[in-house]
Coordinates of C-alpha atoms and ligand atoms in Angstrom, one line a residue:
M1 CA 113.3 88.3 62.1
K2 CA 109.9 86.6 62.3
K3 CA 109.5 83.1 61.1
L4 CA 106.5 80.8 60.4
V5 CA 106.5 77.3 61.8
I6 CA 104.2 74.7 60.2
N7 CA 103.6 71.2 61.2
G8 CA 102.5 69.5 58.0
G9 CA 100.2 66.6 57.2
Y10 CA 96.9 67.8 58.7
P11 CA 93.8 67.8 56.4
L12 CA 92.0 71.1 56.0
S13 CA 88.3 71.6 56.4
G14 CA 85.7 74.3 57.1
S15 CA 85.4 77.6 55.5
V16 CA 87.8 80.5 54.8
K17 CA 86.9 84.1 53.8
I18 CA 88.9 85.8 51.2
S19 CA 90.0 89.5 51.9
G20 CA 89.8 92.5 49.6
S21 CA 92.2 92.6 46.8
K22 CA 95.6 94.2 47.4
N23 CA 96.2 94.9 43.8
A24 CA 92.8 96.6 43.5
A25 CA 93.2 98.6 46.7
L26 CA 96.6 100.1 45.8
P27 CA 95.8 101.8 42.5
M28 CA 92.5 103.0 43.8
M29 CA 94.2 104.6 46.8
T30 CA 96.6 106.5 44.4
A31 CA 93.6 107.5 42.3
C32 CA 92.4 109.5 45.3
I33 CA 95.1 112.1 44.5
L34 CA 93.1 113.1 41.4
S35 CA 90.2 114.6 43.4
D36 CA 89.8 117.3 46.1
H37 CA 86.8 115.4 47.5
N38 CA 86.3 112.5 49.9
I39 CA 86.8 109.1 48.5
T40 CA 85.9 106.1 50.6
L41 CA 87.2 102.7 49.9
N42 CA 85.7 99.7 51.8
G43 CA 87.3 96.3 52.2
I44 CA 90.9 97.5 52.1
P45 CA 93.0 94.5 53.4
D46 CA 95.2 95.1 56.5
L47 CA 98.6 94.5 54.8
A48 CA 102.1 95.9 55.0
D49 CA 101.8 97.2 51.4
V50 CA 98.7 99.2 52.2
K51 CA 100.4 100.7 55.3
T52 CA 103.4 101.7 53.1
L53 CA 101.2 103.4 50.6
I54 CA 99.2 105.2 53.4
T55 CA 102.6 106.4 54.7
L56 CA 103.6 107.7 51.3
L57 CA 100.2 109.4 50.6
D58 CA 100.2 110.9 54.1
S59 CA 103.7 112.3 53.6
M60 CA 102.3 114.2 50.6
G61 CA 99.6 115.8 52.6
M62 CA 96.7 113.3 52.0
K63 CA 94.2 113.3 54.8
T64 CA 93.4 109.6 55.6
K65 CA 90.6 108.7 58.0
K66 CA 90.0 105.1 59.2
N67 CA 86.2 104.7 59.5
H68 CA 86.2 101.1 60.7
K69 CA 88.0 97.9 59.9
G70 CA 89.0 98.0 56.2
S71 CA 87.1 101.3 55.5
F72 CA 89.2 104.4 54.8
T73 CA 88.2 107.9 53.6
F74 CA 90.9 109.8 51.6
N75 CA 91.0 113.5 50.9
A76 CA 93.7 114.9 48.8
S77 CA 92.6 118.6 48.8
E78 CA 95.6 119.6 50.8
I79 CA 98.4 117.7 49.0
E80 CA 101.5 119.8 48.9
S81 CA 104.4 117.4 48.3
K82 CA 104.7 115.6 45.0
F83 CA 107.6 113.5 46.1
A84 CA 107.9 109.7 46.5
S85 CA 111.2 108.8 48.1
Y86 CA 113.5 105.9 47.2
E87 CA 113.0 104.5 50.7
L88 CA 109.3 104.0 50.1
V89 CA 109.3 103.0 46.5
K90 CA 112.0 100.4 47.0
T91 CA 109.8 98.7 49.7
M92 CA 106.8 98.7 47.4
R93 CA 107.0 99.1 43.6
A94 CA 103.3 99.8 43.4
S95 CA 104.2 103.3 44.7
I96 CA 105.0 104.1 41.1
M97 CA 101.3 104.6 40.6
V98 CA 101.4 108.0 42.3
L99 CA 103.2 109.3 39.2
G100 CA 100.3 109.6 36.8
P101 CA 97.8 111.1 39.3
L102 CA 100.4 113.6 40.6
L103 CA 101.3 114.7 37.2
A104 CA 97.7 115.0 36.0
K105 CA 96.5 116.9 39.1
H106 CA 99.5 119.0 40.1
G107 CA 101.5 119.2 36.9
E108 CA 104.6 117.8 38.5
A109 CA 106.0 114.8 40.3
K110 CA 109.3 113.5 41.6
V111 CA 109.1 109.7 42.0
S112 CA 112.0 107.3 42.7
L113 CA 112.8 104.7 40.1
P114 CA 111.8 101.4 41.7
G115 CA 115.0 99.4 40.6
G116 CA 115.0 95.6 40.2
C117 CA 113.4 93.1 42.4
A118 CA 113.6 89.4 43.3
I119 CA 111.5 88.3 40.3
G120 CA 113.1 90.3 37.5
A121 CA 114.3 93.6 36.2
R122 CA 110.8 95.1 36.2
P123 CA 111.5 98.4 34.4
V124 CA 109.0 101.3 34.3
D125 CA 110.0 102.5 30.8
L126 CA 106.5 102.0 29.5
H127 CA 104.9 104.1 32.2
I128 CA 107.3 106.9 31.2
E129 CA 106.8 106.4 27.5
G130 CA 103.0 106.6 27.9
L131 CA 103.1 109.7 30.0
E132 CA 105.5 111.4 27.5
K133 CA 102.9 110.5 24.8
L134 CA 100.4 112.6 26.9
G135 CA 102.8 115.5 26.7
A136 CA 104.8 115.2 29.9
S137 CA 108.4 116.2 30.0
I138 CA 110.3 113.5 31.8
E139 CA 113.9 113.5 33.0
I140 CA 115.7 110.8 34.9
K141 CA 118.1 112.3 37.4
D142 CA 119.9 110.7 40.4
G143 CA 117.6 107.7 40.4
Y144 CA 114.4 109.8 40.3
I145 CA 111.8 110.4 37.6
L146 CA 111.2 114.1 37.3
A147 CA 108.0 114.7 35.5
S148 CA 106.2 117.9 34.6
A149 CA 103.3 119.1 32.3
E150 CA 101.2 122.2 32.5
R151 CA 98.3 120.1 31.5
L152 CA 98.5 116.7 29.9
I153 CA 97.1 116.4 26.4
G154 CA 95.0 113.4 25.3
S155 CA 96.8 111.1 22.8
T156 CA 97.1 107.5 21.7
Y157 CA 99.5 105.1 23.4
S158 CA 99.7 101.4 22.6
F159 CA 101.6 99.3 25.1
P160 CA 104.2 97.2 23.3
K161 CA 103.8 94.7 26.2
K162 CA 100.8 94.5 28.6
S163 CA 101.5 96.2 31.9
V164 CA 99.1 96.3 34.8
T165 CA 100.5 99.2 36.8
G166 CA 101.5 100.9 33.5
T167 CA 97.9 100.8 32.3
A168 CA 96.8 102.1 35.7
N169 CA 99.2 105.1 35.6
I170 CA 98.2 106.1 32.0
L171 CA 94.5 105.6 32.7
M172 CA 94.6 107.8 35.8
A173 CA 96.6 110.5 34.1
A174 CA 94.3 110.6 31.1
T175 CA 91.2 111.3 33.2
L176 CA 92.3 114.9 33.7
A177 CA 94.0 115.4 30.4
E178 CA 92.7 117.8 27.7
G179 CA 90.9 115.8 25.0
E180 CA 90.7 112.1 24.3
T181 CA 93.2 109.4 25.1
E182 CA 93.3 105.9 23.6
I183 CA 95.2 103.2 25.3
G184 CA 96.0 100.2 23.1
N185 CA 97.0 96.7 24.4
A186 CA 95.7 97.8 27.8
A187 CA 95.7 95.4 30.8
C188 CA 92.3 93.7 31.3
E189 CA 92.8 92.6 34.9
P190 CA 89.7 92.9 37.1
E191 CA 91.7 95.3 39.3
I192 CA 92.2 97.7 36.4
V193 CA 88.5 97.4 35.6
Q194 CA 87.6 98.3 39.1
L195 CA 90.0 101.2 39.1
G196 CA 88.2 102.5 35.9
E197 CA 84.9 102.0 37.6
L198 CA 86.0 104.1 40.6
L199 CA 87.3 106.8 38.3
N200 CA 84.0 106.8 36.3
S201 CA 82.0 107.1 39.6
M202 CA 84.3 110.1 40.3
G203 CA 83.1 111.7 37.1
A204 CA 85.7 110.4 34.6
K205 CA 84.6 109.3 31.1
I206 CA 86.2 106.0 30.4
E207 CA 85.0 103.3 28.0
G208 CA 86.4 99.9 27.1
L209 CA 87.3 98.7 30.6
G210 CA 88.3 95.0 30.5
E211 CA 89.1 95.2 26.8
D212 CA 92.4 95.7 25.0
F213 CA 91.4 99.2 23.9
I214 CA 90.4 101.8 26.5
S215 CA 89.3 105.3 25.6
I216 CA 89.2 108.2 28.0
E217 CA 87.7 111.6 27.5
G218 CA 89.5 114.0 29.8
V219 CA 87.4 116.1 32.3
E220 CA 88.3 119.2 34.3
N221 CA 87.7 117.9 37.8
L222 CA 86.9 114.6 39.6
E223 CA 84.4 114.3 42.4
G224 CA 84.1 112.1 45.5
A225 CA 83.0 108.5 45.4
E226 CA 82.7 105.3 47.5
I227 CA 83.4 101.7 46.4
E228 CA 83.7 98.2 47.9
I229 CA 87.0 96.5 46.9
I230 CA 86.7 93.3 44.9
P231 CA 87.9 90.0 46.5
D232 CA 91.5 89.1 46.1
R233 CA 91.6 86.4 43.3
I234 CA 95.2 85.5 44.1
E235 CA 94.5 84.7 47.8
A236 CA 91.4 82.8 46.6
I237 CA 93.5 80.5 44.4
T238 CA 96.1 80.1 47.0
M239 CA 93.5 78.9 49.5
I240 CA 91.9 76.6 46.8
I241 CA 95.3 75.0 46.3
A242 CA 95.8 74.6 50.0
G243 CA 92.5 72.8 50.3
I244 CA 93.3 70.5 47.4
I245 CA 96.8 69.5 48.4
A246 CA 95.9 69.0 52.1
Q247 CA 93.1 66.6 51.0
G248 CA 90.5 69.1 52.2
E249 CA 86.8 69.8 51.9
L250 CA 86.8 73.5 52.0
K251 CA 84.4 76.3 51.4
V252 CA 86.0 79.4 50.0
E253 CA 83.9 82.5 50.7
N254 CA 83.9 86.1 49.3
I255 CA 85.1 85.3 45.8
N256 CA 84.1 86.5 42.3
P257 CA 84.1 83.2 40.4
L258 CA 84.2 85.1 37.1
H259 CA 87.6 86.5 38.0
I260 CA 89.1 83.0 38.5
Q261 CA 87.4 81.1 35.7
Q262 CA 90.6 80.0 33.8
P263 CA 92.5 79.0 36.9
I264 CA 89.6 77.0 38.1
E265 CA 89.3 75.2 34.8
L266 CA 93.0 74.4 34.9
I267 CA 92.9 73.2 38.5
R268 CA 90.0 70.9 37.7
Q269 CA 92.5 68.9 35.6
C270 CA 94.2 67.7 38.8
G271 CA 91.0 65.9 39.8
A272 CA 89.6 68.4 42.3
K273 CA 85.8 68.8 42.4
F274 CA 84.2 72.2 42.6
E275 CA 80.7 73.4 43.3
I276 CA 80.6 77.1 42.4
F277 CA 78.1 79.6 43.8
E278 CA 77.5 83.3 43.3
D279 CA 80.2 84.5 45.6
S280 CA 81.7 81.3 47.1
L281 CA 82.8 77.8 46.1
F282 CA 83.1 74.4 47.7
L283 CA 86.0 72.2 46.8
K284 CA 87.0 68.6 47.4
G285 CA 90.6 67.6 46.8
P286 CA 91.2 64.3 44.9
D287 CA 92.8 61.2 46.5
T288 CA 95.4 61.2 43.7
I289 CA 96.5 64.6 42.4
L290 CA 97.1 64.6 38.6
P291 CA 99.8 66.9 37.2
I292 CA 98.7 70.1 35.4
S293 CA 100.9 71.8 32.8
F294 CA 100.3 75.5 32.0
E295 CA 101.9 78.8 31.1
T296 CA 101.3 82.1 32.8
N297 CA 99.6 84.9 30.8
P298 CA 98.0 88.3 31.3
Y299 CA 94.3 88.2 32.4
P300 CA 92.2 86.2 31.6
G301 CA 95.1 83.7 31.5
I302 CA 96.8 82.0 34.4
P303 CA 98.3 84.7 36.6
T304 CA 102.0 84.7 37.2
D305 CA 101.0 85.5 40.8
I306 CA 99.8 81.9 41.3
Q307 CA 102.6 80.1 39.4
A308 CA 104.6 79.3 42.5
Q309 CA 101.6 78.0 44.4
L310 CA 100.5 75.8 41.5
M311 CA 104.0 74.4 41.3
V312 CA 103.6 73.1 44.8
L313 CA 100.5 71.2 43.7
N314 CA 102.5 69.6 40.9
T315 CA 105.4 68.6 43.2
I316 CA 103.2 65.9 44.7
A317 CA 101.2 65.0 41.6
H318 CA 101.1 61.6 40.1
G319 CA 103.3 62.3 37.0
D320 CA 105.2 65.1 35.3
S321 CA 104.2 68.6 34.4
K322 CA 105.7 71.7 32.7
I323 CA 105.2 75.2 33.8
K324 CA 106.2 78.1 31.6
E325 CA 106.6 81.5 33.1
T326 CA 106.1 84.1 30.4
I327 CA 105.7 87.4 32.4
F328 CA 108.7 87.7 34.6
E329 CA 112.2 86.4 33.7
N330 CA 113.3 85.4 37.1
R331 CA 110.3 84.1 38.9
F332 CA 111.6 80.6 39.8
M333 CA 113.4 81.5 43.1
H334 CA 111.0 79.2 45.0
I335 CA 112.3 76.2 43.1
L336 CA 115.5 75.9 45.1
E337 CA 113.6 76.1 48.3
L338 CA 111.1 73.5 47.2
K339 CA 113.9 71.2 46.1
R340 CA 115.3 71.4 49.7
M341 CA 111.9 70.0 50.7
G342 CA 112.3 67.0 48.4
A343 CA 110.6 68.3 45.3
N344 CA 112.0 67.1 41.9
I345 CA 112.1 70.2 39.7
G346 CA 114.4 71.0 36.7
I347 CA 114.6 74.3 34.8
D348 CA 114.9 74.7 31.1
G349 CA 115.0 78.5 30.3
N350 CA 111.6 79.9 31.4
T351 CA 110.1 76.4 31.8
A352 CA 110.1 74.4 35.0
I353 CA 109.8 70.6 34.7
V354 CA 108.2 69.1 37.7
R355 CA 108.4 65.4 38.4
G356 CA 105.8 64.5 41.1
V357 CA 107.1 62.8 44.3
S358 CA 105.1 60.9 46.8
K359 CA 105.7 63.4 49.6
L360 CA 107.6 66.5 50.6
N361 CA 109.9 66.6 53.6
S362 CA 110.1 69.5 56.1
A363 CA 113.1 71.8 56.1
Q364 CA 114.2 75.3 57.0
V365 CA 113.5 77.5 54.0
M366 CA 113.6 81.1 53.1
A367 CA 110.9 83.2 51.4
T368 CA 112.2 85.2 48.5
D369 CA 109.2 87.2 47.4
L370 CA 105.5 87.5 48.2
R371 CA 104.1 84.6 46.2
A372 CA 107.1 82.4 46.8
S373 CA 106.3 82.7 50.5
A374 CA 102.8 81.5 49.9
A375 CA 104.2 78.6 48.0
L376 CA 106.4 77.6 50.9
I377 CA 103.5 77.7 53.3
L378 CA 101.6 75.4 50.9
A379 CA 104.6 73.1 50.8
G380 CA 104.8 73.2 54.6
L381 CA 101.2 72.2 55.0
I382 CA 101.8 68.9 53.2
A383 CA 105.4 68.2 54.3
D384 CA 106.3 65.5 56.8
G385 CA 107.3 67.2 60.1
K386 CA 108.1 70.8 61.0
T387 CA 108.8 73.4 58.3
I388 CA 110.3 76.7 59.3
I389 CA 109.9 79.6 56.9
D390 CA 112.3 82.6 57.3
R391 CA 111.7 86.1 56.0
I392 CA 108.0 86.0 56.2
Y393 CA 107.8 89.8 56.0
H394 CA 107.2 89.1 52.3
L395 CA 104.0 87.3 53.2
D396 CA 102.7 90.2 55.3
R397 CA 102.9 92.4 52.2
G398 CA 100.0 90.5 50.6
Y399 CA 98.1 88.0 52.7
E400 CA 95.8 89.4 55.4
N401 CA 95.6 87.2 58.6
I402 CA 97.0 84.2 56.8
E403 CA 97.9 82.3 60.0
E404 CA 94.5 82.8 61.6
K405 CA 92.8 81.8 58.4
L406 CA 94.8 78.6 58.1
L407 CA 94.5 77.8 61.8
N408 CA 90.7 78.1 61.5
I409 CA 90.6 75.4 58.8
G410 CA 92.8 73.0 60.7
A411 CA 96.4 73.8 59.8
K412 CA 99.1 73.8 62.5
V413 CA 100.8 77.1 61.9
R414 CA 102.5 79.6 64.3
R415 CA 104.7 82.6 64.1
I416 CA 107.9 82.8 66.1
D417 CA 110.6 85.5 66.6
Ligands
UD1_1 C1 101.3 93.8 38.5 C2 100.9 93.2 39.8 C3 101.8 92.0 40.2 C4 101.7 91.0 39.0 C5 102.0 91.7 37.7 C6 101.8 90.7 36.5 C7 100.1 95.1 41.1 C8 100.4 96.1 42.2 N1 101.1 94.3 40.8 O1 102.7 94.2 38.6 O2 101.3 91.4 41.3 O3 102.6 90.0 39.2 O4 101.2 92.8 37.5 O5 100.5 90.3 36.4 O6 99.1 95.1 40.5 N2 107.3 95.8 32.0 C9 108.2 96.5 31.2 N3 108.2 97.9 31.2 C10 107.3 98.6 32.0 C11 106.3 97.9 32.7 C12 106.4 96.5 32.7 O7 109.1 95.9 30.5 O8 107.3 99.8 32.0 C13 107.3 94.4 31.9 C14 107.6 93.7 33.3 O9 109.0 93.7 33.5 C15 107.0 92.4 33.1 C16 105.7 92.7 32.3 O10 106.0 93.9 31.6 O11 107.8 91.5 32.4 C17 104.5 92.8 33.0 O12 104.7 93.6 34.2 P1 103.5 94.5 34.8 O13 102.2 94.1 34.3 O14 103.8 95.9 34.6 O15 103.6 94.2 36.3 P2 103.3 95.2 37.5 O16 102.3 96.1 37.0 O17 104.6 95.7 38.1

């Protein structure tokens, strides 16, 4: 199994370009199921999760054409299978987003239940409840969701808890439903906004994107479209944190500063200085890092997907901090690994208490999930000596060319078998 070896302690400098957003690309790829026409997505990152979804879509009969790096044209006019196997859904939960489009376009779908994962139970009950509200008949049998509907009927569904992929599923399904659908307590993430924008450019009638309340007037058919995927805000923050903790002076390019406003305001509290431009920023890490306490929240709050990375910053801060994880119940797996590297972290329920230490030491550690592996890389960048990170396949699910990007800004990173 591949591992990453990092020799820590080198300052980072130069510039790093952020890739297209994984969490924007995946739902938009599933949205292609809704149309019989060509849909071109530009800026798709080269990631394991993207490959998994292409494999799934291809297995259904989607025609996928690679135009050039990151640019793909999808055509779903010959889709025959409406089946998503356990094998594929268990490797990537986002596959659940084929459910709404298949049901809306073809009137049926058989999609595996995703099951639990390293960061919590992660049920899909709200996806199912929402689709039932639109008139779908849904049965759970042998670990599969069996859904059918002659045509979905517009309705009102208010999420009892905000769900990103849940909102994506209902939003996509409602575009082809008969009549009007209203989604309450909808996810406001930029990735959902862009999904809605793609659907609107395909001829959907959606209003309220980016707000709690989205309304959709169903249409008969959707057309073709082309869109450039937004930059990955989670990768952007990960690189910003790398620059700060490695006492860097770093330019981070291809970002949308509006999408990372709250995280940047929070991170400023550690003493880092930012100069923000239209689609890039320049940062300078402080000599002494001050601790930052926060809780994770749905957008525009601090994303749970940067909780582990921000925790690394706090491990070497001058003082104590508290980090409350409000989205997932088991997203502290990285703490045990960070403690093996000398971090001083206690856990009280869903709150981590971090007491800053002067430095981290290297160790052999294991990645437990995607963002935890990013956190371990950050820890390796500042640890004394050689850190070896095992199970980095998690990393390849969500960070495009991470070693190359880090090498280019002065990190000592290599991959070994
Ligand atoms: C998405 C992101 C993931 C991010 C997460 C939270 C994608 C592909 N993934 O995941 O990177 O960490 O949002 O920002 O975009 N829940 C239920 N029932 C449901 C659905 C969700 O109880 O039917 C709960 C979840 O267990 C969790 C919370 O709602 O506690 C939020 O989860 P959700 O927003 O759905 O996460 P994902 O969409 O899976």
